[in-house]
Short mmCIF file of C-alpha atoms and ligand atoms in Angstrom, two decimals:
data_model
loop_
_atom_site.label_atom_id
_atom_site.label_comp_id
_atom_site.label_asym_id
_atom_site.label_seq_id
_atom_site.Cartn_x
_atom_site.Cartn_y
_atom_site.Cartn_z
CA MET A 1 109.99 125.60 124.00
CA ASP A 2 108.23 125.85 120.89
CA SER A 3 106.12 122.71 120.72
CA ILE A 4 106.70 120.59 117.66
CA THR A 5 104.91 117.69 115.92
CA VAL A 6 106.88 115.18 113.94
CA ALA A 7 105.07 113.13 110.76
CA LEU A 8 106.84 110.19 109.96
CA PRO A 9 105.70 107.26 107.44
CA LYS A 10 104.66 103.88 107.77
CA GLY A 11 106.12 100.82 106.29
CA ARG A 12 109.65 100.77 104.65
CA MET A 13 111.34 104.00 105.68
CA ALA A 14 110.07 103.83 109.44
CA ASP A 15 112.69 102.45 111.11
CA LYS A 16 115.27 104.40 108.90
CA SER A 17 113.13 107.52 110.20
CA PHE A 18 113.15 106.05 113.90
CA GLU A 19 116.65 105.65 113.94
CA ILE A 20 118.02 109.15 112.84
CA PHE A 21 115.64 111.37 115.30
CA ALA A 22 117.77 108.81 118.07
CA SER A 23 120.64 108.66 116.56
CA CYS A 24 121.64 112.40 116.82
CA GLY A 25 119.71 112.82 120.07
CA ILE A 26 116.51 114.61 119.25
CA SER A 27 114.30 111.72 120.75
CA GLU A 28 115.68 108.08 121.77
CA ASN A 29 112.60 106.34 122.75
CA ILE A 30 110.30 106.67 119.14
CA GLN A 31 110.84 103.62 117.55
CA ASN A 32 109.54 101.38 120.99
CA GLU A 33 107.02 103.30 121.75
CA MET A 34 105.86 103.69 117.73
CA SER A 35 105.44 99.51 117.44
CA ARG A 36 102.57 99.97 119.46
CA LYS A 37 101.27 103.47 118.60
CA LEU A 38 100.56 105.94 116.21
CA PHE A 39 100.74 108.75 117.99
CA ILE A 40 103.50 109.57 120.99
CA CYS A 41 104.83 112.65 123.27
CA ASP A 42 107.88 112.91 124.46
CA ILE A 43 107.00 115.58 127.51
CA GLU A 44 109.87 116.34 128.32
CA ARG A 45 111.21 117.92 125.11
CA ASN A 46 107.77 119.05 124.04
CA LEU A 47 107.75 116.69 121.08
CA LYS A 48 104.81 114.89 119.62
CA PHE A 49 105.22 112.30 116.77
CA ILE A 50 103.01 110.67 114.70
CA LEU A 51 103.04 107.73 112.38
CA VAL A 52 100.88 107.85 109.10
CA LYS A 53 100.73 106.59 105.54
CA PRO A 54 104.06 107.48 103.53
CA THR A 55 101.74 109.58 100.59
CA ASP A 56 99.64 111.30 103.63
CA VAL A 57 102.70 112.74 105.68
CA PRO A 58 103.18 116.16 102.91
CA THR A 59 99.54 116.27 103.46
CA TYR A 60 99.79 116.60 107.43
CA VAL A 61 102.87 119.32 107.26
CA GLU A 62 100.75 121.37 104.12
CA HIS A 63 98.40 121.72 106.86
CA GLY A 64 100.37 122.37 109.72
CA ALA A 65 98.66 119.71 111.52
CA ALA A 66 102.60 118.64 111.52
CA ASP A 67 105.25 121.33 111.66
CA ILE A 68 108.25 119.02 110.03
CA GLY A 69 107.89 115.31 108.47
CA VAL A 70 109.91 112.72 106.76
CA CYS A 71 108.97 112.11 102.81
CA GLY A 72 110.43 110.25 99.89
CA LYS A 73 111.29 112.42 97.00
CA ASP A 74 108.98 109.97 94.55
CA VAL A 75 105.88 111.47 96.91
CA LEU A 76 107.03 114.76 97.10
CA LEU A 77 107.29 115.22 93.42
CA GLU A 78 103.88 113.78 92.64
CA LEU A 79 102.06 115.18 95.27
CA LYS A 80 103.88 118.93 94.57
CA ARG A 81 102.66 119.78 98.49
CA ASP A 82 103.26 123.54 99.69
CA CYS A 83 106.23 123.16 102.04
CA TYR A 84 109.92 123.41 101.96
CA GLU A 85 112.22 120.51 101.40
CA VAL A 86 115.02 120.83 103.36
CA LEU A 87 117.83 118.18 103.63
CA ASP A 88 118.16 114.92 102.14
CA LEU A 89 118.32 112.58 104.64
CA GLY A 90 120.41 109.45 103.04
CA PHE A 91 118.51 106.63 103.40
CA GLY A 92 115.16 105.36 101.52
CA LYS A 93 117.07 105.18 98.27
CA CYS A 94 115.39 104.18 95.25
CA LYS A 95 114.67 105.05 91.62
CA MET A 96 111.42 105.68 89.72
CA VAL A 97 111.68 104.16 86.23
CA VAL A 98 109.65 102.61 83.20
CA ALA A 99 109.40 99.38 83.39
CA GLY A 100 107.97 96.39 81.47
CA PRO A 101 108.46 92.45 80.53
CA THR A 102 111.92 91.62 80.16
CA ASN A 103 110.71 90.14 76.65
CA LYS A 104 109.55 93.24 75.35
CA LYS A 105 112.03 95.67 76.05
CA ASN A 106 112.97 96.42 72.70
CA THR A 107 109.54 96.42 71.39
CA PHE A 108 108.44 99.99 69.75
CA LEU A 109 104.73 100.64 71.03
CA SER A 110 102.46 103.93 69.99
CA ASN A 111 100.02 104.83 72.59
CA LYS A 112 101.10 102.55 75.18
CA ARG A 113 99.17 102.50 78.34
CA VAL A 114 100.87 102.97 81.59
CA ALA A 115 99.92 101.46 84.97
CA THR A 116 101.05 103.60 87.79
CA LYS A 117 100.81 104.61 91.48
CA PHE A 118 102.58 108.08 90.19
CA PRO A 119 99.75 109.76 87.57
CA SER A 120 101.01 112.74 87.73
CA ILE A 121 105.01 112.11 87.66
CA ALA A 122 104.16 109.82 84.26
CA GLU A 123 102.39 112.49 82.47
CA GLU A 124 105.08 114.85 82.72
CA PHE A 125 107.61 112.35 81.79
CA TYR A 126 105.51 111.39 78.78
CA LYS A 127 104.43 114.69 78.16
CA LYS A 128 108.60 115.96 78.13
CA LYS A 129 109.67 112.94 75.73
CA GLY A 130 106.55 113.85 73.61
CA GLU A 131 104.86 110.77 73.43
CA ASN A 132 101.47 110.08 73.75
CA VAL A 133 100.39 107.38 76.54
CA GLU A 134 96.95 106.28 78.80
CA ILE A 135 97.91 106.82 82.43
CA ILE A 136 96.07 104.57 84.52
CA LYS A 137 96.21 105.11 88.58
CA LEU A 138 96.35 102.07 90.67
CA ASN A 139 97.04 102.30 94.42
CA GLY A 140 99.40 99.22 94.64
CA SER A 141 100.76 95.61 92.92
CA VAL A 142 101.49 97.89 89.88
CA GLU A 143 103.52 95.25 88.84
CA LEU A 144 100.80 93.16 87.92
CA ALA A 145 99.35 95.66 85.06
CA PRO A 146 101.46 94.16 82.65
CA LEU A 147 101.37 90.90 83.70
CA VAL A 148 97.22 90.92 83.21
CA GLY A 149 96.88 93.24 79.96
CA LEU A 150 96.08 96.40 81.93
CA SER A 151 99.10 98.44 80.52
CA GLU A 152 102.14 97.45 78.52
CA VAL A 153 104.40 99.25 80.89
CA ILE A 154 104.71 100.53 84.44
CA VAL A 155 105.95 103.79 86.15
CA ASP A 156 107.06 102.55 89.73
CA ILE A 157 109.74 102.84 92.37
CA VAL A 158 112.38 99.99 92.47
CA GLU A 159 114.54 99.37 95.25
CA THR A 160 115.88 96.50 95.14
CA GLY A 161 114.50 94.82 91.72
CA THR A 162 113.27 92.24 93.47
CA THR A 163 109.26 92.57 92.77
CA LEU A 164 110.15 93.40 89.30
CA ARG A 165 112.41 90.28 88.75
CA GLU A 166 109.75 88.00 90.58
CA ASN A 167 107.25 89.13 88.12
CA GLY A 168 109.46 89.01 84.95
CA LEU A 169 110.02 92.96 84.32
CA THR A 170 112.64 94.88 83.63
CA VAL A 171 113.60 98.32 84.17
CA TYR A 172 113.02 100.23 80.85
CA GLU A 173 114.18 103.57 81.32
CA GLU A 174 115.08 105.74 84.64
CA ILE A 175 113.64 108.47 85.50
CA PHE A 176 114.72 109.85 88.76
CA PRO A 177 117.05 108.73 91.98
CA SER A 178 114.59 108.99 95.21
CA SER A 179 115.54 109.35 98.69
CA ALA A 180 113.83 110.16 102.35
CA ARG A 181 113.93 114.26 102.51
CA LEU A 182 112.97 116.47 105.95
CA ILE A 183 109.90 118.78 104.76
CA VAL A 184 108.92 121.81 107.15
CA ASN A 185 105.61 123.48 107.22
CA LYS A 186 106.19 127.47 105.93
CA ALA A 187 104.80 129.08 108.61
CA SER A 188 106.06 126.96 111.47
CA MET A 189 109.63 127.72 109.58
CA LYS A 190 109.19 131.23 111.04
CA THR A 191 106.94 131.25 113.89
CA LYS A 192 109.12 128.52 115.07
CA SER A 193 112.69 128.75 113.75
CA ASP A 194 115.34 128.36 116.40
CA ARG A 195 113.56 125.07 117.28
CA ILE A 196 113.05 123.73 113.79
CA LYS A 197 116.71 124.91 112.67
CA GLU A 198 117.87 123.14 115.40
CA ILE A 199 116.47 119.82 114.74
CA ILE A 200 117.34 120.03 110.91
CA TYR A 201 121.26 120.68 112.14
CA LYS A 202 120.92 118.16 114.04
CA LEU A 203 119.67 115.63 111.58
CA LYS A 204 122.42 116.87 108.87
CA GLN A 205 125.12 115.88 111.03
CA ALA A 206 123.51 112.44 111.50
CA THR A 207 122.96 112.38 107.68
CA GLU A 208 126.48 113.27 107.33
CA ASN A 209 127.86 110.97 109.89
CA SER A 210 126.00 107.72 108.69
C1 LIG B 1 106.96 99.10 96.11
C2 LIG B 1 106.79 99.58 94.56
C3 LIG B 1 107.47 98.25 94.13
C4 LIG B 1 108.54 97.93 95.03
C5 LIG B 1 109.97 98.16 94.99
O1 LIG B 1 105.35 98.77 96.74
O2 LIG B 1 105.45 100.17 94.48
O3 LIG B 1 106.31 97.72 94.11
O4 LIG B 1 108.04 98.59 96.54
O5 LIG B 1 110.65 97.36 95.57
P1 LIG B 1 111.71 96.23 95.50
O6 LIG B 1 112.34 96.67 93.96
O7 LIG B 1 112.66 96.64 96.66
O8 LIG B 1 110.99 95.51 95.05
P2 LIG B 1 105.62 99.14 98.28
O9 LIG B 1 106.22 97.49 98.48
O10 LIG B 1 105.02 100.13 98.88
O11 LIG B 1 103.86 97.89 97.79
P3 LIG B 1 102.49 98.26 96.74
O12 LIG B 1 103.15 97.91 95.27
O13 LIG B 1 101.82 97.87 98.10
O14 LIG B 1 102.60 100.17 96.86
#
C-alpha cells in the first residue's frame, strides 16, 4: 500500500478537515491526536497527517512533501501553486470582498489604497476593472488599515461578517465565493493513483452526504 501524506490546515478549517477524514473512515483518530501534535502517523493504513498554516498547505503539496492537502480556494487563487485542485469539500465557506468604512460606502475615490493579505487577488481584481490602486500587503488584522488611515479599503475574506461589523466596516463589492478544496501533488496523482483516487472517492461521498 502506497504511503500517503496529507497536509491539513491549522485554524478555522482544522476541525472540519479532521471531521471529513474521520467521517468517511480514512482515519478516525486524527482529531484527538492532532490536538497534541503537528505530525501523526496511522501506521496500519500507511497514512501520515501534518498540520500546517493554511497558506503553507499548497507549498507542501506542490513540492511533494505532502501528496494531498486541504486548503481554501482563496489561498489557491492567491498563491497559484502547481498542483491539482480535485474536489470542493463544501466547508469553510466565505467570500472574498472589497470592504471599507460603512459611512464612506458611496464615496468615489481615484487612486485608492487597498490593504490586503491577498495582494495578487487584489491586483488582478483592480486590473480587470481598469482601476489604478496602491496595494498594501499585510499579514493579518487587515480591518485595522482603514481605521488608522493606512488604506481606504481592504480586500479580505468575510465569513460571519462579525469582524467587519465590529470595526465599522461594510462590504462594498463581492469578488468570489471560497470554500475548502482538496488538492493533489501532480506526480503523486500518477505514481500513487489508486490510493489517491480511493481517497478522493471517499471524500466526495462524505461531501455529498454532509
Ligand atoms: C479572517 C479574515 C477576517 C476574518 C473574517 O482573519 O481575514 O479578518 O477572518 O471572519 P468573520 O467574517 O467571521 O469575522 P483571521 O481570523 O484568519 O485572522 P487574521 O486577521 O489574523 O488573518
